[in-house]
Amino acid sequence: MQESRLFKIVYHLLDKGRATAPELAEKFEVSVRTIYRDIDALSSAGIPVYAETGRNGGIHLMNDFVLDKAVLSEEEKQEILTALQSINYTQHISGSQTLQKLSAIFHLSSENWLEVDFSRWGNKGSDNEKFELLKSAVIHQKCIKITYANSCGTIKERIVQPLKMSYKSMAWYLKAYCTEQQDYRIFKLTRIIDLEILTDGFCKRAFPKLDETMGQAYNTIVLRFPRNMSYRVYDEFDQTRINRQENGDLIVSAEMPEDEWLIGYVLSFGTQIDIIEPAYLKNIVAEQAKKIYEKYTL
């Protein structure tokens, strides 16, 4: 307990520069006499900490003192603090304490430049709660029971072993091992309707590469968009996949799964999209559009 307090005193002095014994006693909930014993212990251990009396006195460290092995460049220090700042905003355990300690050691401050909100508009934070539950299950290796809506419209319960959280193409996914299918699966967080952390644990395993696990084929889809759809095209496709034509049209070539999701995605552009390849996809989309028309035609 004393060892932990000694480190905290050093961190505090590095961060604040100077403190009085009563201030430290109140902060660490010990007596002033205990603080002076701690200062003696630190000094005996070679930490250049001093106590001065008088109006401007107090307890302080020798100027320019830094902990041993902090041999990072200024840029590397700032990168570490920035990374910890982003972790802190996802409410990682002890993130803010770690950030405070390293800021003190490096004599740097990390600006609050980043805010992460996982919830959708109008969601009131339930997506944030879902993310935290899943993160906890991954970290503590606990099985979870989820109610999931897949791309075919089927809603069913599954028990999975959560392995990793993944962010791709403006969406969060859970990489997991499905106990029912006895295989690896990827679940989109927004399609997880309900979840429950179970008491059953599991042994950590690596999630294989996609081309080793997913039986679903990803074929090359080539699409044409008019200039006025640029905002969506650049939102949803990598720039290297976009070829701008002289007339302003955008040709996109990307590997995408040929399933119900793709049909719905193409239809979401209405008439502002042309399917170039594969040709047979045109008939599939046209047939689905016809069904929609017939459904809403009086």
Short mmCIF file of C-alpha atoms in Angstrom, two decimals:
data_model
loop_
_atom_site.label_atom_id
_atom_site.label_comp_id
_atom_site.label_asym_id
_atom_site.label_seq_id
_atom_site.Cartn_x
_atom_site.Cartn_y
_atom_site.Cartn_z
CA MET A 1 0.00 0.00 0.00
CA GLN A 2 2.84 2.38 0.93
CA GLU A 3 4.67 1.55 -2.31
CA SER A 4 1.62 2.52 -4.35
CA ARG A 5 1.27 5.77 -2.41
CA LEU A 6 4.93 6.63 -2.93
CA PHE A 7 4.51 6.34 -6.69
CA LYS A 8 1.36 8.45 -6.56
CA ILE A 9 3.16 11.15 -4.61
CA VAL A 10 5.90 11.29 -7.26
CA TYR A 11 3.29 11.44 -10.06
CA HIS A 12 1.46 14.23 -8.25
CA LEU A 13 4.61 16.29 -7.77
CA LEU A 14 5.63 15.77 -11.38
CA ASP A 15 2.22 16.97 -12.47
CA LYS A 16 1.70 19.87 -10.03
CA GLY A 17 5.29 20.87 -9.35
CA ARG A 18 4.81 21.56 -5.64
CA ALA A 19 2.46 20.61 -2.80
CA THR A 20 2.23 21.04 0.94
CA ALA A 21 2.26 18.13 3.38
CA PRO A 22 -1.34 18.83 4.49
CA GLU A 23 -2.46 18.84 0.83
CA LEU A 24 -0.82 15.46 0.22
CA ALA A 25 -2.17 14.08 3.48
CA GLU A 26 -5.71 15.05 2.50
CA LYS A 27 -5.33 13.71 -1.04
CA PHE A 28 -3.98 10.31 0.03
CA GLU A 29 -6.04 10.10 3.25
CA VAL A 30 -3.14 9.70 5.64
CA SER A 31 -1.63 11.84 8.38
CA VAL A 32 0.87 14.65 7.79
CA ARG A 33 3.41 12.64 9.78
CA THR A 34 2.94 9.73 7.34
CA ILE A 35 3.56 12.06 4.39
CA TYR A 36 6.87 13.22 5.90
CA ARG A 37 7.87 9.58 6.43
CA ASP A 38 7.02 8.92 2.77
CA ILE A 39 9.18 11.87 1.69
CA ASP A 40 12.09 10.48 3.71
CA ALA A 41 11.57 7.07 2.08
CA LEU A 42 11.58 8.59 -1.41
CA SER A 43 14.71 10.61 -0.66
CA SER A 44 16.46 7.49 0.68
CA ALA A 45 15.55 5.68 -2.54
CA GLY A 46 17.34 8.33 -4.60
CA ILE A 47 14.32 10.36 -5.69
CA PRO A 48 15.34 14.05 -5.43
CA VAL A 49 12.35 15.24 -3.40
CA TYR A 50 12.71 18.16 -1.00
CA ALA A 51 10.67 19.76 1.74
CA GLU A 52 11.13 23.50 2.32
CA THR A 53 9.68 25.56 5.12
CA GLY A 54 8.45 29.11 4.95
CA ARG A 55 5.70 31.05 3.22
CA ASN A 56 6.59 29.75 -0.26
CA GLY A 57 7.79 26.38 0.94
CA GLY A 58 6.39 22.96 0.31
CA ILE A 59 7.36 19.60 -1.08
CA HIS A 60 8.81 19.47 -4.58
CA LEU A 61 11.07 17.52 -6.91
CA MET A 62 14.34 18.75 -8.32
CA ASN A 63 13.83 20.69 -11.55
CA ASP A 64 13.90 18.62 -14.76
CA PHE A 65 13.54 15.34 -12.87
CA VAL A 66 11.97 12.57 -14.97
CA LEU A 67 11.57 8.87 -14.25
CA ASP A 68 14.22 6.53 -15.59
CA LYS A 69 13.66 4.79 -18.94
CA ALA A 70 11.38 7.55 -20.25
CA VAL A 71 13.63 7.73 -23.31
CA LEU A 72 11.03 8.56 -25.93
CA SER A 73 11.17 11.48 -28.31
CA GLU A 74 8.79 14.40 -27.84
CA GLU A 75 6.78 13.21 -30.84
CA GLU A 76 6.57 9.64 -29.48
CA LYS A 77 5.47 10.92 -26.08
CA GLN A 78 2.71 13.01 -27.64
CA GLU A 79 1.58 10.08 -29.79
CA ILE A 80 1.28 7.88 -26.70
CA LEU A 81 -0.74 10.51 -24.86
CA THR A 82 -2.97 11.04 -27.87
CA ALA A 83 -3.62 7.32 -28.16
CA LEU A 84 -4.45 7.10 -24.47
CA GLN A 85 -6.77 10.08 -24.85
CA SER A 86 -8.76 8.18 -27.47
CA ILE A 87 -8.83 5.07 -25.26
CA ASN A 88 -10.07 7.19 -22.38
CA TYR A 89 -13.04 8.39 -24.43
CA THR A 90 -14.14 4.79 -24.97
CA GLN A 91 -14.16 4.50 -21.16
CA HIS A 92 -11.30 2.00 -21.02
CA ILE A 93 -10.61 0.86 -17.47
CA SER A 94 -8.07 3.17 -15.74
CA GLY A 95 -7.52 5.07 -18.98
CA SER A 96 -7.75 8.50 -17.38
CA GLN A 97 -5.36 7.51 -14.54
CA THR A 98 -2.79 6.21 -16.99
CA LEU A 99 -3.13 9.38 -19.04
CA GLN A 100 -2.58 11.56 -15.98
CA LYS A 101 0.50 9.59 -14.91
CA LEU A 102 2.16 9.65 -18.32
CA SER A 103 1.34 13.33 -18.79
CA ALA A 104 3.17 14.03 -15.55
CA ILE A 105 6.16 11.87 -16.47
CA PHE A 106 6.51 13.45 -19.92
CA HIS A 107 5.84 17.01 -18.76
CA LEU A 108 3.21 17.24 -21.51
CA SER A 109 -0.50 17.83 -21.61
CA SER A 110 -2.91 16.03 -23.90
CA GLU A 111 -5.72 18.19 -25.23
CA ASN A 112 -9.26 16.79 -25.24
CA TRP A 113 -9.38 16.75 -29.02
CA LEU A 114 -11.42 13.59 -29.53
CA GLU A 115 -14.95 12.56 -28.62
CA VAL A 116 -16.32 9.13 -29.48
CA ASP A 117 -20.04 8.42 -29.48
CA PHE A 118 -21.08 4.97 -30.73
CA SER A 119 -24.81 5.70 -30.65
CA ARG A 120 -26.86 6.39 -33.75
CA TRP A 121 -28.91 9.59 -34.04
CA GLY A 122 -31.92 9.32 -31.75
CA ASN A 123 -30.46 6.25 -30.02
CA LYS A 124 -29.98 7.93 -26.61
CA GLY A 125 -26.81 6.03 -25.82
CA SER A 126 -28.00 2.42 -25.94
CA ASP A 127 -25.36 1.65 -28.57
CA ASN A 128 -22.71 2.94 -26.16
CA GLU A 129 -24.01 0.56 -23.48
CA LYS A 130 -24.00 -2.31 -25.98
CA PHE A 131 -20.40 -1.52 -26.92
CA GLU A 132 -19.32 -1.49 -23.27
CA LEU A 133 -20.99 -4.85 -22.59
CA LEU A 134 -19.34 -6.44 -25.62
CA LYS A 135 -15.98 -4.95 -24.72
CA SER A 136 -16.27 -6.39 -21.22
CA ALA A 137 -17.17 -9.82 -22.60
CA VAL A 138 -14.15 -9.77 -24.95
CA ILE A 139 -11.72 -8.66 -22.24
CA HIS A 140 -12.97 -11.14 -19.63
CA GLN A 141 -13.52 -13.97 -22.16
CA LYS A 142 -17.19 -14.55 -21.32
CA CYS A 143 -19.69 -16.14 -23.69
CA ILE A 144 -22.65 -14.00 -24.67
CA LYS A 145 -26.18 -14.73 -25.83
CA ILE A 146 -27.31 -12.37 -28.58
CA THR A 147 -30.50 -11.82 -30.52
CA TYR A 148 -29.34 -11.02 -34.04
CA ALA A 149 -31.00 -9.89 -37.26
CA ASN A 150 -29.00 -11.18 -40.22
CA SER A 151 -28.93 -9.82 -43.78
CA CYS A 152 -31.62 -12.31 -44.85
CA GLY A 153 -34.09 -10.88 -42.36
CA THR A 154 -33.94 -13.82 -39.93
CA ILE A 155 -33.93 -12.95 -36.22
CA LYS A 156 -32.68 -15.64 -33.85
CA GLU A 157 -30.74 -16.18 -30.67
CA ARG A 158 -27.13 -17.31 -30.77
CA ILE A 159 -24.50 -18.09 -28.16
CA VAL A 160 -21.10 -16.87 -29.25
CA GLN A 161 -17.58 -16.46 -27.93
CA PRO A 162 -16.65 -12.79 -28.52
CA LEU A 163 -13.07 -12.50 -29.74
CA LYS A 164 -12.53 -8.98 -31.02
CA MET A 165 -14.25 -5.67 -31.76
CA SER A 166 -13.62 -4.33 -35.25
CA TYR A 167 -14.39 -0.99 -36.92
CA LYS A 168 -14.78 -1.03 -40.70
CA SER A 169 -16.54 1.16 -43.24
CA MET A 170 -18.24 3.43 -40.70
CA ALA A 171 -19.61 0.55 -38.63
CA TRP A 172 -18.62 -1.58 -35.63
CA TYR A 173 -18.53 -5.36 -35.85
CA LEU A 174 -18.03 -8.21 -33.41
CA LYS A 175 -15.72 -11.02 -34.51
CA ALA A 176 -16.78 -14.17 -32.68
CA TYR A 177 -16.99 -17.95 -32.66
CA CYS A 178 -20.58 -19.20 -33.00
CA THR A 179 -21.19 -22.28 -30.84
CA GLU A 180 -24.21 -23.33 -32.90
CA GLN A 181 -22.50 -23.18 -36.29
CA GLN A 182 -19.16 -24.31 -34.83
CA ASP A 183 -17.50 -21.68 -36.96
CA TYR A 184 -16.29 -18.09 -36.93
CA ARG A 185 -18.76 -15.31 -37.68
CA ILE A 186 -18.85 -11.51 -37.91
CA PHE A 187 -21.82 -9.66 -36.40
CA LYS A 188 -22.70 -6.03 -37.06
CA LEU A 189 -23.30 -4.26 -33.75
CA THR A 190 -26.34 -2.33 -34.94
CA ARG A 191 -28.05 -5.63 -35.81
CA ILE A 192 -27.57 -7.05 -32.32
CA ILE A 193 -31.02 -6.46 -30.89
CA ASP A 194 -30.33 -7.81 -27.42
CA LEU A 195 -27.38 -9.34 -25.60
CA GLU A 196 -26.60 -10.98 -22.29
CA ILE A 197 -23.20 -11.80 -20.80
CA LEU A 198 -23.15 -15.40 -19.58
CA THR A 199 -21.13 -16.92 -16.76
CA ASP A 200 -19.50 -19.45 -19.11
CA GLY A 201 -15.94 -18.61 -20.04
CA PHE A 202 -13.86 -19.70 -23.02
CA CYS A 203 -10.24 -20.00 -24.02
CA LYS A 204 -8.87 -17.12 -26.05
CA ARG A 205 -8.30 -17.87 -29.73
CA ALA A 206 -7.27 -15.80 -32.72
CA PHE A 207 -9.89 -14.89 -35.29
CA PRO A 208 -8.64 -16.27 -38.64
CA LYS A 209 -8.26 -14.12 -41.72
CA LEU A 210 -11.45 -13.53 -43.65
CA ASP A 211 -10.35 -15.52 -46.67
CA GLU A 212 -9.78 -18.52 -44.40
CA THR A 213 -13.15 -18.47 -42.69
CA MET A 214 -15.92 -16.89 -44.68
CA GLY A 215 -17.53 -19.15 -47.20
CA GLN A 216 -19.38 -16.24 -48.79
CA ALA A 217 -17.81 -15.04 -52.04
CA TYR A 218 -16.95 -11.38 -52.49
CA ASN A 219 -17.20 -10.56 -56.17
CA THR A 220 -16.15 -7.38 -57.93
CA ILE A 221 -19.10 -5.03 -58.40
CA VAL A 222 -18.73 -2.07 -60.79
CA LEU A 223 -21.15 0.84 -60.36
CA ARG A 224 -21.61 4.25 -61.96
CA PHE A 225 -22.86 7.30 -60.05
CA PRO A 226 -23.67 10.83 -61.26
CA ARG A 227 -21.72 13.80 -59.92
CA ASN A 228 -24.45 14.82 -57.47
CA MET A 229 -23.98 11.54 -55.55
CA SER A 230 -20.32 12.34 -54.76
CA TYR A 231 -21.10 12.93 -51.07
CA ARG A 232 -22.30 9.34 -50.62
CA VAL A 233 -19.71 7.76 -52.88
CA TYR A 234 -16.77 9.31 -51.00
CA ASP A 235 -18.47 8.54 -47.70
CA GLU A 236 -18.87 4.86 -48.44
CA PHE A 237 -15.99 3.83 -50.74
CA ASP A 238 -12.23 4.06 -50.54
CA GLN A 239 -10.87 6.78 -52.78
CA THR A 240 -8.61 4.29 -54.56
CA ARG A 241 -11.75 2.48 -55.75
CA ILE A 242 -13.27 5.59 -57.32
CA ASN A 243 -12.52 6.72 -60.86
CA ARG A 244 -13.82 10.18 -61.79
CA GLN A 245 -14.86 10.55 -65.43
CA GLU A 246 -14.47 13.68 -67.57
CA ASN A 247 -18.22 14.37 -67.35
CA GLY A 248 -18.10 14.14 -63.54
CA ASP A 249 -19.53 10.63 -63.23
CA LEU A 250 -17.93 8.34 -60.67
CA ILE A 251 -17.08 4.72 -61.49
CA VAL A 252 -16.66 2.51 -58.42
CA SER A 253 -15.13 -0.96 -58.45
CA ALA A 254 -15.26 -2.85 -55.16
CA GLU A 255 -15.47 -6.37 -53.75
CA MET A 256 -18.89 -6.79 -52.19
CA PRO A 257 -21.04 -9.73 -51.02
CA GLU A 258 -23.84 -10.64 -53.41
CA ASP A 259 -26.71 -11.01 -50.96
CA GLU A 260 -29.90 -9.28 -49.82
CA TRP A 261 -27.87 -6.49 -48.27
CA LEU A 262 -26.30 -5.62 -51.64
CA ILE A 263 -29.71 -5.47 -53.35
CA GLY A 264 -31.04 -3.15 -50.66
CA TYR A 265 -27.89 -1.04 -50.83
CA VAL A 266 -28.17 -0.57 -54.61
CA LEU A 267 -31.88 0.26 -54.31
CA SER A 268 -31.08 2.91 -51.67
CA PHE A 269 -29.61 5.06 -54.48
CA GLY A 270 -32.87 4.96 -56.43
CA THR A 271 -32.30 6.06 -60.03
CA GLN A 272 -28.95 7.65 -59.13
CA ILE A 273 -26.94 4.50 -59.85
CA ASP A 274 -26.08 2.29 -62.85
CA ILE A 275 -24.91 -1.29 -62.51
CA ILE A 276 -22.07 -1.96 -64.95
CA GLU A 277 -20.91 -5.37 -63.70
CA PRO A 278 -22.02 -8.06 -63.24
CA ALA A 279 -24.77 -7.73 -65.84
CA TYR A 280 -27.05 -10.29 -64.20
CA LEU A 281 -27.27 -8.11 -61.09
CA LYS A 282 -29.37 -5.63 -63.11
CA ASN A 283 -32.16 -8.19 -63.50
CA ILE A 284 -32.11 -9.08 -59.81
CA VAL A 285 -32.39 -5.42 -58.77
CA ALA A 286 -35.06 -4.73 -61.39
CA GLU A 287 -37.14 -7.66 -60.14
CA GLN A 288 -36.92 -6.43 -56.56
CA ALA A 289 -37.83 -2.88 -57.64
CA LYS A 290 -40.84 -4.29 -59.50
CA LYS A 291 -42.04 -6.06 -56.36
CA ILE A 292 -41.72 -2.82 -54.41
CA TYR A 293 -43.70 -0.95 -57.07
CA GLU A 294 -46.45 -3.58 -57.09
CA LYS A 295 -46.69 -3.54 -53.33
CA TYR A 296 -47.36 0.18 -53.13
CA THR A 297 -49.45 0.57 -56.31
CA LEU A 298 -53.13 0.84 -55.54
#
